[in-house]
XYZ file of C-alpha atoms in Angstrom:
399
model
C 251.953 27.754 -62.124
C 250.489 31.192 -63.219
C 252.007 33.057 -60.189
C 255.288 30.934 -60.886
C 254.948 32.678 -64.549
C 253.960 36.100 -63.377
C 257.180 36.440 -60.703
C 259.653 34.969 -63.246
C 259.012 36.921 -65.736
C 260.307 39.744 -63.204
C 263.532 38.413 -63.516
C 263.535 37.037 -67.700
C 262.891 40.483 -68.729
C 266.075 41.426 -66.790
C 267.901 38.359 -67.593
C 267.437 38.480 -71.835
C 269.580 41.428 -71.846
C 272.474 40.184 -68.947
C 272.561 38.200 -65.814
C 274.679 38.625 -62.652
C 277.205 36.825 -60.331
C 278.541 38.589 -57.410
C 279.859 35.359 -55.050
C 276.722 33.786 -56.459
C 275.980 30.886 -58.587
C 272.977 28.892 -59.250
C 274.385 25.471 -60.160
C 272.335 22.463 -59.657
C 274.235 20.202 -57.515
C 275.436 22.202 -54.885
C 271.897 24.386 -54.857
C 270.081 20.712 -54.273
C 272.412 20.402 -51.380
C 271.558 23.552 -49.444
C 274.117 25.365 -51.636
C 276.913 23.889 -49.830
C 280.086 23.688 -51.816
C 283.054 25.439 -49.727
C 284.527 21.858 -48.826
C 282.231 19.716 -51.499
C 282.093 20.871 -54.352
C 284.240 19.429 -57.236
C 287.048 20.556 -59.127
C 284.406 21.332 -62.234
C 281.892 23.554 -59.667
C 285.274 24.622 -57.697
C 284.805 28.658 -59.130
C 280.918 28.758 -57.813
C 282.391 28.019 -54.031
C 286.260 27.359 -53.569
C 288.552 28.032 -56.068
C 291.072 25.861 -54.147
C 288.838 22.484 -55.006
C 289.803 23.109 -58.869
C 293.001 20.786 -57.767
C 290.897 18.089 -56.536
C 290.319 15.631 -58.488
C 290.072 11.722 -59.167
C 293.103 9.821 -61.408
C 291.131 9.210 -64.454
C 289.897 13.020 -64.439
C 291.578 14.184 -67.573
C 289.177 17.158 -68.641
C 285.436 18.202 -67.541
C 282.805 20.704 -68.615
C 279.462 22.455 -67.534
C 277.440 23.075 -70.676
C 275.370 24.228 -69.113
C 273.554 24.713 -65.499
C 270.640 26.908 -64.819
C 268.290 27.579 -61.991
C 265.500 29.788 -61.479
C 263.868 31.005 -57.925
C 261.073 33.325 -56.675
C 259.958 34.302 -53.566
C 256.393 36.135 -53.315
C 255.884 34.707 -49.677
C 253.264 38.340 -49.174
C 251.596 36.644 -51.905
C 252.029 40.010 -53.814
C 251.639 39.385 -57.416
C 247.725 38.111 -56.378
C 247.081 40.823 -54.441
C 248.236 43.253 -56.987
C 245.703 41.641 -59.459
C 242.972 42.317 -56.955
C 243.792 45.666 -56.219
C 243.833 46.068 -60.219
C 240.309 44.615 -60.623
C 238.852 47.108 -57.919
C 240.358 49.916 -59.098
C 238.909 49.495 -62.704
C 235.778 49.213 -60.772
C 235.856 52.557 -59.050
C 236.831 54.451 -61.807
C 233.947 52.727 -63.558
C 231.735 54.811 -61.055
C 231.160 51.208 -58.778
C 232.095 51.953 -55.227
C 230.047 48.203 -54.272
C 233.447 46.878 -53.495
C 235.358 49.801 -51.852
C 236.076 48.243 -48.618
C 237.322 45.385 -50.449
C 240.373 47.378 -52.518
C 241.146 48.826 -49.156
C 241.834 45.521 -47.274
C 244.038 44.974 -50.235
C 245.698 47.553 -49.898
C 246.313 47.202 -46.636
C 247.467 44.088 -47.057
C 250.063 45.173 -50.122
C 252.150 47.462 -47.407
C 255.069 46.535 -46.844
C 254.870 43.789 -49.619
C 257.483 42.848 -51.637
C 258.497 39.670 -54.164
C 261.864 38.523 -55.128
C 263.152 36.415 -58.346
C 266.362 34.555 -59.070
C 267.694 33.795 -62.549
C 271.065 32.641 -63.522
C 273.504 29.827 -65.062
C 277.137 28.788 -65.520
C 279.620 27.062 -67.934
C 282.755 25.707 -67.130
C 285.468 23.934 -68.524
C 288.062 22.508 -66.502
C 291.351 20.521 -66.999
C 293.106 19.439 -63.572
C 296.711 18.088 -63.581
C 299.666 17.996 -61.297
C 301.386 21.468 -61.882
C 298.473 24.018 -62.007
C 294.746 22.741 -62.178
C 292.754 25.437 -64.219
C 289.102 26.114 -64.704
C 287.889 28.482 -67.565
C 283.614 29.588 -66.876
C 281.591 31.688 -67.217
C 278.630 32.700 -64.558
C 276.091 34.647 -64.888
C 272.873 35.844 -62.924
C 270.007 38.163 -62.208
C 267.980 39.206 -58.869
C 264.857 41.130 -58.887
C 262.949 42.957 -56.522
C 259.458 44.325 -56.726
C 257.751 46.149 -53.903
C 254.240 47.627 -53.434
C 254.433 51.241 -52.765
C 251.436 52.398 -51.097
C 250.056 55.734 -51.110
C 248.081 56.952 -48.826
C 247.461 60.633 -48.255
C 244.163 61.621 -51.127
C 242.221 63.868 -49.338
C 239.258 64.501 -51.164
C 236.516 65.101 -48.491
C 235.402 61.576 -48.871
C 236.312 58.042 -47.651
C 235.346 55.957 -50.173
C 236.838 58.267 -52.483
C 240.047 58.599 -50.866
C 240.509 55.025 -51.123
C 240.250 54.950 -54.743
C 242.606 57.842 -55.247
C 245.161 56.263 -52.820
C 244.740 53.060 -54.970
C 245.479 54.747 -58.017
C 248.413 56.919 -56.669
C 249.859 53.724 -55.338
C 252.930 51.968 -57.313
C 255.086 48.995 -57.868
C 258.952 49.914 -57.603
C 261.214 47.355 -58.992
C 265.071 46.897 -58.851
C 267.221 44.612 -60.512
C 270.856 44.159 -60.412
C 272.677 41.731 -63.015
C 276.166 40.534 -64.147
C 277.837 38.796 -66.464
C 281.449 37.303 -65.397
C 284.192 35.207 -66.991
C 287.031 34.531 -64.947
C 289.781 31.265 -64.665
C 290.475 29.611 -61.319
C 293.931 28.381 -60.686
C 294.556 25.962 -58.065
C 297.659 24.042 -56.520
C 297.759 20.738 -54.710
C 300.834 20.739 -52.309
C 301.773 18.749 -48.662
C 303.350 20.659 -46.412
C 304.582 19.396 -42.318
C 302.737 15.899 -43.619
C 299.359 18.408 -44.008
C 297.466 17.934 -46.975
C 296.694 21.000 -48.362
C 295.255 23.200 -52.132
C 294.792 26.759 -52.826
C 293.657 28.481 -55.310
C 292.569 31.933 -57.062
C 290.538 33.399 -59.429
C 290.763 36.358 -61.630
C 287.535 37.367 -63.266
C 286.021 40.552 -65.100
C 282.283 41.229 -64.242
C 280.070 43.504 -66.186
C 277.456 44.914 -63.454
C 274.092 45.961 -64.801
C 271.262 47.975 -62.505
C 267.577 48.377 -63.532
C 265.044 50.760 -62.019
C 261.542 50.511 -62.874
C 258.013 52.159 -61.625
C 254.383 52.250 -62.785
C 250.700 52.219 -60.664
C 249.225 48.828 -60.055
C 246.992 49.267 -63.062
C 249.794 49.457 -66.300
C 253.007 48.221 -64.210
C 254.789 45.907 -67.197
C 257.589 43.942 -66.156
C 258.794 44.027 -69.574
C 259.471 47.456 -69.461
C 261.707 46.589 -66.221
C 265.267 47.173 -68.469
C 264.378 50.507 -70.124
C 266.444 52.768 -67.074
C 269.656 50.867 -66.957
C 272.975 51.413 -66.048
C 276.061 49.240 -66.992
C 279.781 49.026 -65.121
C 282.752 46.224 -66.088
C 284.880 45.680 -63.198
C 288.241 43.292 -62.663
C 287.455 41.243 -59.128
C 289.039 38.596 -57.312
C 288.353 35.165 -55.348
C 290.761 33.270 -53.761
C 290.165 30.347 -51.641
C 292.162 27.352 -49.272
C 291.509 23.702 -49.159
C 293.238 21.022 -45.884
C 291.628 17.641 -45.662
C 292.847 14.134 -43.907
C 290.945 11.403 -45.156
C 287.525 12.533 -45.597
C 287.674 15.125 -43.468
C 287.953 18.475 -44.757
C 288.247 22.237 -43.854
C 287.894 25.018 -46.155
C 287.901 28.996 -46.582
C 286.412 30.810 -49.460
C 286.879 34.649 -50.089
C 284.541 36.011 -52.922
C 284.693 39.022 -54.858
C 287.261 40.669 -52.830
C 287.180 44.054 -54.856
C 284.393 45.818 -53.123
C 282.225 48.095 -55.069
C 278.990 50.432 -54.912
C 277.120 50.093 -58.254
C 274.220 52.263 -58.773
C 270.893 53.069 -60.496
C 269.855 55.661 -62.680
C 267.328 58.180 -61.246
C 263.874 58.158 -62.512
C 261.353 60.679 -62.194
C 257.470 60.137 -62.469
C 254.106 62.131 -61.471
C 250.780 59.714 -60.540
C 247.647 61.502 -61.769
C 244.042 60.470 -60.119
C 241.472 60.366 -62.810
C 238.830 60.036 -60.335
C 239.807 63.416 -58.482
C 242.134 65.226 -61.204
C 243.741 67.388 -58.378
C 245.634 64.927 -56.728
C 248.392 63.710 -57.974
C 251.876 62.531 -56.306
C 255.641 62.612 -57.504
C 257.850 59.556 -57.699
C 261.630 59.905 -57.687
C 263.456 56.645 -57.264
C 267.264 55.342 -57.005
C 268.571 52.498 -55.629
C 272.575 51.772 -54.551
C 274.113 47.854 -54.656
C 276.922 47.127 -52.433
C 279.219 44.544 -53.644
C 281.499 43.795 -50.990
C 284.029 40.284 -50.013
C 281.986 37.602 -49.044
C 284.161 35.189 -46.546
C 282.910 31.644 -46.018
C 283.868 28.688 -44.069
C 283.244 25.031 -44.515
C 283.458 21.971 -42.755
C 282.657 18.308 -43.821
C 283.102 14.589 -44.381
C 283.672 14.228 -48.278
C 284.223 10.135 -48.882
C 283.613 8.475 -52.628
C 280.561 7.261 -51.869
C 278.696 9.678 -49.514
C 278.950 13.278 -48.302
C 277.720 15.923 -45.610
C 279.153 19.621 -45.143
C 278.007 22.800 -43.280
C 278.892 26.373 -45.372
C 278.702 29.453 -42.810
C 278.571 33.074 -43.908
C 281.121 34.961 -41.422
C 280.202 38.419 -42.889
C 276.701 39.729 -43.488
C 275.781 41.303 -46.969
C 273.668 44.102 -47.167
C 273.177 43.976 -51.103
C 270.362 46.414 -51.803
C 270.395 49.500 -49.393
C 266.856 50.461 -50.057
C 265.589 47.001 -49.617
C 265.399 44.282 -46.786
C 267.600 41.791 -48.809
C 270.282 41.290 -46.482
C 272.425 37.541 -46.380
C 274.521 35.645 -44.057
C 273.726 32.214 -44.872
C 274.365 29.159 -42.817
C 273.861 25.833 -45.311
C 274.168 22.408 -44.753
C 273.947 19.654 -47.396
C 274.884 15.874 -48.083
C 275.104 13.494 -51.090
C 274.737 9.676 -51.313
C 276.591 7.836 -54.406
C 275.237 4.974 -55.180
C 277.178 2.736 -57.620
C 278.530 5.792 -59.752
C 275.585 5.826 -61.578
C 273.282 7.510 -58.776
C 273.505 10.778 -56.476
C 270.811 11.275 -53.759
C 271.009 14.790 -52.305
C 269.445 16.845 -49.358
C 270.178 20.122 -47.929
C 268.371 22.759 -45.791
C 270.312 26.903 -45.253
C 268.665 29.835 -43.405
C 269.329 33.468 -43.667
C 270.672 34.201 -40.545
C 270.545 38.097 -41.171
C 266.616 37.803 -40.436
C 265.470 36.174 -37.053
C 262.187 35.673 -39.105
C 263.411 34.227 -41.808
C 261.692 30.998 -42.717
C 264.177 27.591 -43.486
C 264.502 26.225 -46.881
C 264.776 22.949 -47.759
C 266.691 20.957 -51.088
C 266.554 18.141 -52.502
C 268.361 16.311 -56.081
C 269.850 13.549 -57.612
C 272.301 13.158 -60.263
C 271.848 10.371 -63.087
C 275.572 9.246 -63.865
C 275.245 7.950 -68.040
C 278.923 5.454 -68.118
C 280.636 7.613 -66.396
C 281.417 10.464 -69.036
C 277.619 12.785 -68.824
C 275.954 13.388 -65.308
C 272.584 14.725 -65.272
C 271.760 16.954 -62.217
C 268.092 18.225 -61.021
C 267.791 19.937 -58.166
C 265.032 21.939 -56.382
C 264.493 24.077 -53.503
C 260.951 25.071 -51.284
C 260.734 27.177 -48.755
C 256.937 27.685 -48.586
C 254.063 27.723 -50.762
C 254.938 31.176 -52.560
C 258.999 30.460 -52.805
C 260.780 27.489 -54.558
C 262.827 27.037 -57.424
C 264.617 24.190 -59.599
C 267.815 23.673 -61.225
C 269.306 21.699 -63.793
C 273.421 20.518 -65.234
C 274.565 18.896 -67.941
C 278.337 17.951 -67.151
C 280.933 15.931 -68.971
C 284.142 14.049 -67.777
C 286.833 12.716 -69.799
C-alpha cells in the first residue's frame, strides 16, 4: 500500500490542477473488461469508445448519466520508487563520512538504469438522452499520465572508487513528465437501415485543454509535489467519429479518435547537480520533452446479447505518445460480461501492448450491482504484476 501511495501521488499532484483525455478514458466498466468498448459499450460510455453506440439503446431508455467514474493505475514493474529510497538512505550515509555500505548504493544504482514508473489518473461524466432522430451525449473526460525515470550519472572521477560512487549517486536524478487534459465534447449519433443492413454512426466534437509538466531533482530532495511548477497549457478543437453494423448479436465496429493530430510540448528546464562530497564535480541538466497526439483508429468485433457479452478491440495504428520515453501503444483487448437477472454484471477481460514484444499481459476483472433498475454500481480492477494494477469505480443512472 505504501508504494501504491508513493507512485500515485506522481500522478495527484498532476491531476489537482487538470487531467487529460487524448482517445483515453478510464471508465469502470469497460476498463474491468480489458477496456473493450468499440462494439460494447453502451450508449451512456458510447464517447469513451464509439461515438456511433450513443444511438443504441433499450425502449425504456429515456435519459442516463455518469456522475461520476474514476480509475487510478501505476506501473513501477523496475520496482523504482524502493530502489530510489535505498539509494537515498546510502547516500545520506556517504556524505555522513560512512563508506561501510558503498558497494551496496552501487548495486542500486545499477539496478535504477534504465528504470522508470508510470501512473494513470482520470474520470468522466456523461449525460446522455437517446431518441429516434439524433441520440446525443453531453461529458466530460478527463485524465493524467505520469512518467518518472531514474537518470543515472555516471562519469565522477575523483581518483577514487568508492568515492566516485558516491558522487555519481549524488549527481544522479529523477526526470519526470506528465501530460494532462481536460475535454468536453457532445457525441451525436444516428440509427438508420440501409439494403436491409442495420447500421449507426456517429461523431463527436470536443475542445481539449492539453497541459505538459516537466520536473527534475537528485534522488535525495526529488518532491513529486513540485511535479506542476514548469507547465505549459494548449486548448485545442478535435474530433471523433465512429460506425456501428450489427445482425442480431453480432456486431462490427470502427472507432476514429482524436482525428486532429497535434505535437504539444514542454517547457525547457535548466539545472546544475553539485557533489558535496567532491565540490568540483558537478553536472548540467537540460530537459524537454514533445507529446504526439495523433488519430487513434480501432476496430471491434463481438457478440453483444441482453444477457451476456464478449468483444475483441484492436489498435490498427501504433501511438508513440512521449518521444523521449518508451511509452508506445497499440493495444489488442478482449473482454466479456455476464448479466445475471438485471441486477448482476460479472466481467473479465485481459489486453496486451502489442508495440512491446516484452510487454507483460494484463488481466480485469468487475461486476456491476444493478439497484431497481435506475443506479448501477460498477467496480472494476486491473493487475498486471505485483508492481502494476489499478481499480475503478461508476456511479450511473437510467431513467
Amino acid at each position: 500500500m505504501k508504494k501504491f501511495i508513493k507512485i500515485c501521488t506522481l500522478s495527484a499532484g498532476v491531476y489537482a490542477c487538470s487531467a487529460y483525455s487524448a482517445g483515453d478514458a478510464i471508465e469502470a466498466r469497460g476498463d474491468s473488461m480489458g477496456g473493450v468498448g468499440v462494439v460494447s459499450a453502451n450508449f451512456l460510455t458510447a464517447p469513451f469508445y464509439n461515438p456511433a453506440i450513443t444511438a443504441i439503446y433499450r425502449r425504456n431508455d429515456d435519459a442516463g448519466m455518469i456522475l461520476p467514474s474514476a480509475g487510478l493505475i501505476y506501473n513501477d514493474e523496475f520496482n523504482m520508487v524502493d530502489e530510489l529510497k535505498t539509494a537515498a538512505d546510502l547516500i545520506k550515509e556517504a556524505k555522513g563520512g560512512d563508506y561501510s555500505n558503498i558497494s551496496q548504493l552501487q548495486t542500486t544504482l545499477n539496478a535504477l538504469t534504465g528504470d522508470n514508473a508510470k501512473a494513470e489518473l482520470g474520470g468522466v461524466v456523461a449525460f446522455a438522452i437517446p431518441n429516434q432522430y439524433i441520440a446525443l451525449n453531453v461529458f466530460g473526460n478527463a485524465y493524467a499520465e505520469t512518467f518518472a525515470e531514474a537518470d543515472i550519472y555516471n562519469g565522477a572521477n575523483t581518483g577514487n572508487s568508492d568515492t566516485n560512487t558516491a558522487v555519481n549517486a549524488e549527481l544522479s536524478a529523477v526526470n519526470a513528465v506528465s501530460v494532462a487534459v481536460t475535454e468536453v465534447g457532445i457525441s451525436l449519433a444516428k440509427y438508420q437501415t440501409f439494403l436491409g443492413q442495420h447500421l449507426s454512426f456517429g461523431v463527436t466534437p470536443k475542445i481539449q485543454r492539453i497541459y505538459t509538466y516537466v520536473y527534475s531533482a537528485n534522488i535525495e530532495s526529488y518532491d513529486i509535489k513540485d511535479v506542476a511548477k514548469n507547465s505549459n497549457g494548449d486548448t485545442m478543437f478535435n474530433m471523433d467519429a465512429g460506425m456501428l453494423w450489427f445482425r442480431g448479436p453480432l456486431r462490427f465496429g470502427v472507432a476514429a479518435m482524436n482525428l486532429v493530430s497535434r505535437d504539444i510540448a514542454t517547457e525547457t528546464i535548466t539545472q546544475t547537480l553539485t557533489s558535496s562530497i567532491d565540490g568540483t564535480q558537478s553536472r548540467t541538466l537540460n530537459l524537454s520533452y514533445s507529446y504526439e497526439m495523433r488519430p487513434l483508429y480501432t476496430v471491434g468485433l463481438g457478440l453483444v446479447g441482453d444477457f451476456a457479452s464478449i468483444s475483441v478491440d484492436y489498435d490498427l495504428n501504433e501511438q508513440e505518445r512521449f518521444t523521449n520515453f518508451s511509452d508506445n501503444t497499440q493495444m489488442l483487448r478482449v473482454g466479456g460480461e455476464l448479466d445475471i437477472m438485471r441486477q448482476l454484471k460479472l466481467r473479465a477481460g485481459y489486453n496486451k501492448n502489442l508495440a512491446y514484444s516484452n510487454a507483460d499481459d494484463t488481466y480485469t476483472a468487475g461486476l456491476g450491482i444493478d439497484f431497481l433498475n435506475i443506479v448501477e454500481f460498477d467496480l472494476g480492477v486491473t493487475y498486471t504484476n505485483e508492481n502494476a494494477m489499478g481499480a475503478f469505480v461508476n456511479f450511473l443512472a437510467t431513467y
